[in-house]
Amino acid sequence: MDRSKRILIVGGGSSGWMAASYLNAALNQGSIRRAEISLIESGDVPRIGVGEATIPSILHVLAVIGVDNTEFMTSVDATFKQSIRYVNWLDNKGEYYHHPFTRYTTQHQTLAGELWLGSDRSIPFMETVSPQPIICEMGLSPLSLDPDVPGPHLKYAYHINALKFADYLTKISTSRGVTHYVDHVTDIEMEENGNIAAVNTKSGKRIEADLFIDCTGFAALLIEKKLGVKWVDCSQWLLCDQAVTMHVPYEHHYTGQVRPYTTASALSSGWVWDIPLRSTRSLGYVHSSVFLDAEKAERELRSFEGSHAENLDCRIVPFKVGHREKAWYKNCIAIGLAGSFIEPLESTGLYLSDLATVMLAEHFPRDNNYESLAFRVNRILNNRYYEILDFINMHYCLTRRTDTEFWREVGRAERMTDRLKAKLDYWRIKPPSRSDFEDQYFPGMPTAMTPTGVGDTRAPVDTGTLWDYSSYEAILYGMDFLADECQAWYGDKRYQPPIYGKVLEALQRAPKVLPRHEAFLRMTLGMADYPSKIG
Ligand SMILES: Cc1cc2nc3c(=O)[nH]c(=O)nc-3n(C[C@H](O)[C@H](O)[C@H](O)COP(=O)(O)OP(=O)(O)OC[C@H]3O[C@@H](n4cnc5c(N)ncnc54)[C@H](O)[C@@H]3O)c2cc1C
């Protein structure tokens, strides 16, 4: 019978507590107890405090943890997120497009893109295959108030208060048996075989474990400072390296609506997120410090938001884009910012933490031989990392903006990953479709295709797991990809883009069954009734 393994999670930010609560639920079921979980977080080092927009994978994590959705939403100030609305990414002329979570498909699904490409493009592509962009513009909730009268099927995620999220998971985890220490790790003890044996703390404790999870954020105390696993820098392809953040409380400024989506507006040297929570909006200007210093970024952010933002507090959050060469090394796995980070344009920070946690649960060791499991987990995490990197890189590479040094720089050929370049070149011959994303590789398989024939030295591949052709189409056609090619392919005689019948049906039904987003939040989650204050 399996002996229960002692897991020590070091770090109590969103990634640490997500790992604690998820692993506890996934590994300890009924009489089976595979893990004895403890978490230590420092009272001296604050959490990063950002990470407020999620993607639908969060629903899986919450379902496994076993949370009550209403209690969850109330506790973390949550609102619904159905899409990301990109503004001014193409020409800086007020244009926008949506990347929604829902897309309707039919048997002819892969033809939708081709059909649209041959059309006069008078309706944005995503509006022909999904009702969600218009539902977002109408400001509707994805759920109806009466569960007996469901609305159209719409995928969603949440906007959350990052600090309250970690606090909520702390409460859940500790009430279900996770041991919690508030103490600062000062020193890490090693075994002779290169595994970590124990951590020592400021208050004089020594805590042993079989498996250590490094959730210490960018400090990467275990995986980097002790084990020396390298960080692979990816800043060549994503230039932004810091954010100026600000909260705009509704008591201070409220336009009368809570948008059911995240907005990403391109500015002079990056972009601003606008994330509506239940009592405040969160803004963050993600920019490159090479092209804009923090002081100028702060000024630009205030001026973008308006005069009401003049006296609100701002915070600077530096970050780095890259990933650990191996997230799992020996008996330590890095999850969260200690393991990897990509700038938050598609809200993938928490997703990468959740992916690593879910992978660890799925590959949880039954003995002390971790090597094959670590190989597979590292391979999956690396593939996914580069899948995300390419996708985010694409948002920048397709811009036609040349109005600032930053936008001219991101448009240069060397700022595009080789993989993305290969994809785009291929899609100029054949537009994206389902089968473009595939890979299966396991340890022990012949490595003859690698240059050295040793280990897994293949380049990472995009398995299309998070974003397949459908999301690529959303961004590519939102950014006018193939406009010139289509002129050559189809000439001037174009038809109006056909809209799926199901989309039209959903749009007719939606206003009858879906309340406005803020009305849903008021009626089901007790959001305050803020008077509109504009100016
Ligand atoms: C600008 C920015 C915007 C972002 N936006 C999003 C977003 O919209 N959506 C999204 O999904 N993700 C986003 N992210 C990512 C997200 O913030 C992180 O993935 C998430 O917060 C997880 O952080 P963490 O738990 O790894 O680290 P942290 O929150 O930094 O936690 C580190 C923990 O380690 C502890 N610690 C450190 N040193 C010690 C020590 N010596 N002893 C004991 N404990 C120690 C600290 O006390 C703390 O508890 C964003 C990130 C940045 C930088």
Coordinates of C-alpha atoms in Angstrom, one line a residue, residues 214-533:
D214 CA 8.6 25.9 -4.5
C215 CA 5.8 28.6 -4.6
T216 CA 8.1 31.4 -3.4
G217 CA 7.3 33.6 -6.5
F218 CA 10.1 35.3 -8.4
A219 CA 12.4 34.7 -5.4
A220 CA 12.5 30.9 -6.4
L221 CA 14.1 30.1 -3.1
L222 CA 14.4 26.3 -3.5
I223 CA 14.5 25.6 -7.3
E224 CA 16.9 28.3 -8.2
K225 CA 18.7 29.6 -5.1
K226 CA 19.3 26.1 -3.6
L227 CA 19.1 23.7 -6.5
G228 CA 20.5 26.0 -9.2
V229 CA 18.0 25.2 -11.9
K230 CA 18.3 27.9 -14.6
W231 CA 15.7 30.4 -15.7
V232 CA 15.2 30.4 -19.5
D233 CA 14.7 34.1 -20.4
C234 CA 12.1 34.8 -23.1
S235 CA 12.2 38.6 -23.1
Q236 CA 13.5 38.7 -26.6
W237 CA 9.9 37.9 -27.8
L238 CA 7.9 39.7 -25.2
L239 CA 9.4 43.0 -24.3
C240 CA 7.2 44.1 -21.4
D241 CA 8.8 43.8 -18.0
Q242 CA 6.8 45.8 -15.5
A243 CA 3.3 47.0 -14.7
V244 CA 2.0 50.1 -13.1
T245 CA -1.2 49.1 -11.3
M246 CA -4.1 51.1 -9.8
H247 CA -7.5 50.4 -8.4
V248 CA -10.5 52.6 -9.2
P249 CA -13.1 52.0 -6.4
Y250 CA -16.7 52.3 -7.6
E251 CA -17.4 54.6 -4.6
H252 CA -15.0 57.0 -6.3
H253 CA -15.9 56.4 -10.0
Y254 CA -18.7 54.1 -11.3
T255 CA -20.1 54.3 -14.8
G256 CA -23.2 52.3 -13.9
Q257 CA -22.0 49.0 -15.5
V258 CA -19.6 46.2 -14.7
R259 CA -18.3 44.9 -17.9
P260 CA -18.5 41.1 -18.3
Y261 CA -15.1 40.9 -19.9
T262 CA -11.5 42.0 -19.6
T263 CA -10.3 44.9 -21.7
A264 CA -6.8 45.1 -23.0
S265 CA -6.1 48.5 -24.6
A266 CA -2.8 49.1 -26.4
L267 CA -1.0 52.3 -25.3
S268 CA 2.3 53.9 -26.3
S269 CA 4.6 51.2 -25.0
G270 CA 2.4 48.3 -24.0
W271 CA -1.2 47.8 -23.0
V272 CA -3.5 48.4 -20.0
W273 CA -5.7 45.8 -18.4
D274 CA -9.1 46.8 -17.2
I275 CA -10.5 44.2 -14.9
P276 CA -13.9 44.9 -13.3
L277 CA -14.3 43.5 -9.8
R278 CA -17.4 43.8 -7.5
S279 CA -16.4 47.0 -5.7
T280 CA -13.5 48.3 -7.8
R281 CA -11.9 48.2 -11.2
S282 CA -8.3 47.0 -11.5
L283 CA -6.1 48.7 -14.0
G284 CA -2.5 47.8 -14.9
Y285 CA -0.3 49.3 -17.6
V286 CA 2.0 46.5 -18.7
H287 CA 4.9 48.1 -20.5
S288 CA 8.6 47.9 -21.4
S289 CA 10.8 49.8 -19.1
V290 CA 13.3 50.1 -21.9
F291 CA 10.9 52.3 -23.8
L292 CA 9.0 54.0 -21.0
D293 CA 10.1 54.6 -17.4
A294 CA 7.7 53.9 -14.5
E295 CA 7.0 57.6 -13.9
K296 CA 5.9 58.3 -17.5
A297 CA 3.9 55.0 -17.5
E298 CA 2.1 56.2 -14.4
R299 CA 1.3 59.5 -16.0
E300 CA 0.1 57.8 -19.2
L301 CA -2.1 55.4 -17.2
R302 CA -3.7 58.3 -15.2
S303 CA -4.4 60.3 -18.3
F304 CA -5.8 57.2 -20.1
E305 CA -8.2 56.6 -17.2
G306 CA -9.3 60.2 -16.8
S307 CA -9.1 63.1 -14.3
H308 CA -10.8 61.0 -11.6
A309 CA -7.6 58.9 -11.5
E310 CA -5.3 61.7 -10.6
N311 CA -5.0 61.0 -6.8
L312 CA -5.4 57.2 -6.8
D313 CA -2.5 55.2 -5.5
C314 CA -0.3 53.4 -8.0
R315 CA 2.1 50.5 -7.5
I316 CA 5.0 49.3 -9.7
V317 CA 5.2 45.5 -10.2
P318 CA 8.3 44.4 -12.1
F319 CA 8.3 41.0 -13.7
K320 CA 10.3 38.7 -15.9
V321 CA 9.2 36.6 -18.8
G322 CA 10.6 33.1 -19.0
H323 CA 10.5 29.6 -17.5
R324 CA 12.5 27.2 -15.4
E325 CA 14.7 24.9 -17.5
K326 CA 13.1 22.1 -15.6
A327 CA 10.2 22.9 -13.3
W328 CA 10.5 19.5 -11.6
Y329 CA 14.0 18.7 -10.5
K330 CA 14.9 16.0 -8.0
N331 CA 12.3 16.1 -5.2
C332 CA 11.3 19.8 -5.9
I333 CA 8.7 21.2 -8.3
A334 CA 8.4 24.9 -8.9
I335 CA 4.8 26.1 -9.3
G336 CA 3.7 29.7 -10.0
L337 CA 6.1 32.5 -10.6
A338 CA 9.0 30.4 -9.3
G339 CA 8.3 28.1 -12.3
S340 CA 7.4 30.4 -15.2
F341 CA 5.7 33.6 -16.2
I342 CA 4.4 35.1 -19.4
E343 CA 3.0 38.6 -19.4
P344 CA -0.7 38.7 -18.5
L345 CA -2.2 39.6 -21.9
E346 CA -4.2 36.3 -22.1
S347 CA -4.5 35.9 -18.2
T348 CA -2.3 32.7 -18.2
G349 CA -0.4 33.2 -14.9
L350 CA -2.8 31.3 -12.7
Y351 CA -3.4 28.9 -15.5
L352 CA 0.2 27.9 -15.5
S353 CA 0.1 27.3 -11.8
D354 CA -3.0 25.3 -12.1
L355 CA -1.6 23.3 -15.0
A356 CA 1.6 22.4 -13.0
T357 CA -0.6 21.4 -10.0
V358 CA -3.0 19.3 -12.0
M359 CA 0.0 17.6 -13.7
L360 CA 1.7 16.9 -10.4
A361 CA -1.6 15.3 -9.1
E362 CA -1.9 13.3 -12.3
H363 CA 1.8 12.2 -12.1
F364 CA 2.0 11.9 -8.3
P365 CA 4.9 9.5 -7.4
R366 CA 4.2 6.2 -5.7
D367 CA 7.8 5.6 -4.8
N368 CA 11.0 7.7 -4.8
N369 CA 11.8 7.2 -8.5
Y370 CA 10.7 10.6 -9.9
E371 CA 12.8 10.8 -13.0
S372 CA 10.3 9.5 -15.7
L373 CA 7.4 11.4 -14.1
A374 CA 9.5 14.6 -13.9
F375 CA 10.5 14.1 -17.6
R376 CA 6.9 13.9 -18.8
V377 CA 5.7 16.8 -16.5
N378 CA 8.5 19.0 -17.6
R379 CA 7.9 18.2 -21.2
I380 CA 4.2 19.0 -20.9
L381 CA 4.8 22.3 -19.0
N382 CA 7.5 23.3 -21.6
N383 CA 5.2 22.6 -24.5
R384 CA 2.4 24.5 -23.0
Y385 CA 4.7 27.4 -22.1
Y386 CA 5.8 27.8 -25.7
E387 CA 2.2 27.3 -26.9
I388 CA 1.3 30.3 -24.8
L389 CA 4.4 32.3 -25.7
D390 CA 3.7 32.0 -29.5
F391 CA 0.1 32.9 -29.0
I392 CA 0.8 36.1 -27.0
N393 CA 3.7 36.9 -29.3
M394 CA 1.3 36.9 -32.2
H395 CA -0.8 39.7 -30.7
Y396 CA 2.2 42.0 -31.0
C397 CA 3.6 40.7 -34.3
L398 CA 0.5 41.3 -36.3
T399 CA 0.2 45.0 -35.4
R400 CA 0.3 47.7 -38.1
R401 CA 1.2 50.3 -35.5
T402 CA 4.4 52.2 -36.0
D403 CA 3.5 55.3 -34.0
T404 CA 6.1 54.7 -31.2
E405 CA 9.5 53.2 -30.9
F406 CA 7.9 50.3 -28.9
W407 CA 5.5 49.4 -31.6
R408 CA 8.2 49.7 -34.3
E409 CA 10.4 47.4 -32.3
V410 CA 7.8 44.7 -31.7
G411 CA 7.1 44.6 -35.4
R412 CA 10.8 43.6 -36.2
A413 CA 11.3 40.1 -37.5
E414 CA 13.6 39.0 -34.7
R415 CA 10.8 39.7 -32.2
M416 CA 8.8 36.8 -33.6
T417 CA 9.5 33.3 -32.3
D418 CA 10.6 30.9 -35.1
R419 CA 7.7 28.6 -34.3
L420 CA 5.2 31.4 -34.8
K421 CA 6.9 32.5 -38.0
A422 CA 6.6 29.0 -39.3
K423 CA 2.9 28.8 -38.4
L424 CA 2.1 32.2 -40.0
D425 CA 4.0 31.3 -43.1
Y426 CA 2.1 28.0 -43.4
W427 CA -1.2 29.7 -42.7
R428 CA -0.5 32.1 -45.6
I429 CA -0.7 29.0 -47.8
K430 CA -3.5 27.3 -45.9
P431 CA -5.5 29.1 -43.2
P432 CA -5.5 27.5 -39.7
S433 CA -7.5 24.4 -39.1
R434 CA -8.0 21.8 -36.5
S435 CA -5.3 19.3 -37.5
D436 CA -2.5 21.9 -37.3
F437 CA -1.8 21.0 -33.7
E438 CA -0.6 17.6 -32.7
D439 CA 2.2 15.9 -30.7
Q440 CA 2.8 12.7 -28.7
Y441 CA 6.2 11.8 -27.3
F442 CA 7.1 9.6 -24.3
P443 CA 10.4 8.8 -22.6
G444 CA 12.1 5.7 -24.1
M445 CA 10.9 6.5 -27.6
P446 CA 13.7 6.7 -30.2
T447 CA 15.4 10.0 -30.2
A448 CA 17.0 9.6 -33.6
M449 CA 15.2 12.8 -34.7
T450 CA 17.1 14.8 -32.1
P451 CA 20.5 16.4 -33.0
T452 CA 22.4 14.6 -30.1
G453 CA 20.2 11.5 -29.7
V454 CA 20.3 12.0 -25.9
G455 CA 17.2 12.7 -23.8
D456 CA 14.5 15.0 -25.1
T457 CA 16.3 17.6 -27.1
R458 CA 13.4 18.3 -29.5
A459 CA 12.1 21.8 -29.8
P460 CA 8.9 22.3 -27.9
V461 CA 5.7 21.9 -29.9
D462 CA 2.3 23.5 -29.7
T463 CA -0.3 20.9 -29.0
G464 CA -3.1 23.4 -29.4
T465 CA -4.4 22.3 -26.0
L466 CA -5.2 25.7 -24.6
W467 CA -5.7 27.6 -27.8
D468 CA -6.4 25.6 -31.0
Y469 CA -7.3 26.9 -34.5
S470 CA -10.4 28.5 -33.1
S471 CA -8.6 30.9 -30.8
Y472 CA -5.9 31.5 -33.4
E473 CA -8.7 32.5 -35.9
A474 CA -10.1 35.0 -33.3
I475 CA -6.8 36.8 -33.0
L476 CA -5.6 36.4 -36.6
Y477 CA -8.8 37.6 -38.2
G478 CA -9.3 40.3 -35.5
M479 CA -5.9 41.6 -36.6
D480 CA -6.8 41.4 -40.3
F481 CA -4.4 38.5 -41.1
L482 CA -4.6 37.4 -44.8
A483 CA -6.2 40.6 -45.9
D484 CA -3.8 41.0 -48.8
E485 CA -3.8 37.3 -49.7
C486 CA -7.6 37.3 -49.8
Q487 CA -7.5 40.2 -52.2
A488 CA -5.4 38.0 -54.6
W489 CA -7.4 34.8 -53.9
Y490 CA -11.0 36.3 -54.1
G491 CA -10.7 39.6 -55.8
D492 CA -13.3 42.4 -55.2
K493 CA -16.5 40.4 -55.6
R494 CA -17.3 39.5 -52.0
Y495 CA -20.5 38.4 -50.2
Q496 CA -21.7 39.4 -46.7
P497 CA -20.2 37.1 -44.1
P498 CA -22.7 34.3 -43.2
I499 CA -23.6 34.1 -39.5
Y500 CA -24.3 30.8 -37.9
G501 CA -28.1 30.3 -37.3
K502 CA -27.4 29.3 -33.7
V503 CA -25.6 32.6 -33.1
L504 CA -28.6 34.5 -34.3
E505 CA -30.9 32.4 -32.2
A506 CA -28.8 33.0 -29.1
L507 CA -28.7 36.7 -29.7
Q508 CA -32.4 36.9 -30.0
R509 CA -32.9 34.9 -26.8
A510 CA -30.1 36.5 -24.7
P511 CA -31.7 39.8 -23.7
K512 CA -34.9 38.0 -22.7
V513 CA -33.2 35.5 -20.3
L514 CA -29.9 37.1 -19.3
P515 CA -29.8 40.0 -16.8
R516 CA -27.3 42.8 -17.0
H517 CA -24.0 41.7 -15.4
E518 CA -24.2 44.2 -12.5
A519 CA -27.8 43.2 -11.9
F520 CA -26.8 39.6 -11.5
L521 CA -24.0 40.6 -9.1
R522 CA -26.4 42.7 -7.0
M523 CA -29.2 40.2 -6.9
T524 CA -27.1 37.0 -6.3
L525 CA -23.9 38.2 -4.6
G526 CA -24.9 41.3 -2.7
M527 CA -23.0 43.8 -4.7
A528 CA -23.6 47.3 -3.4
D529 CA -25.9 49.5 -5.4
Y530 CA -23.4 52.2 -6.4
P531 CA -24.7 55.5 -7.7
S532 CA -23.2 56.3 -11.1
K533 CA -20.3 58.8 -10.7

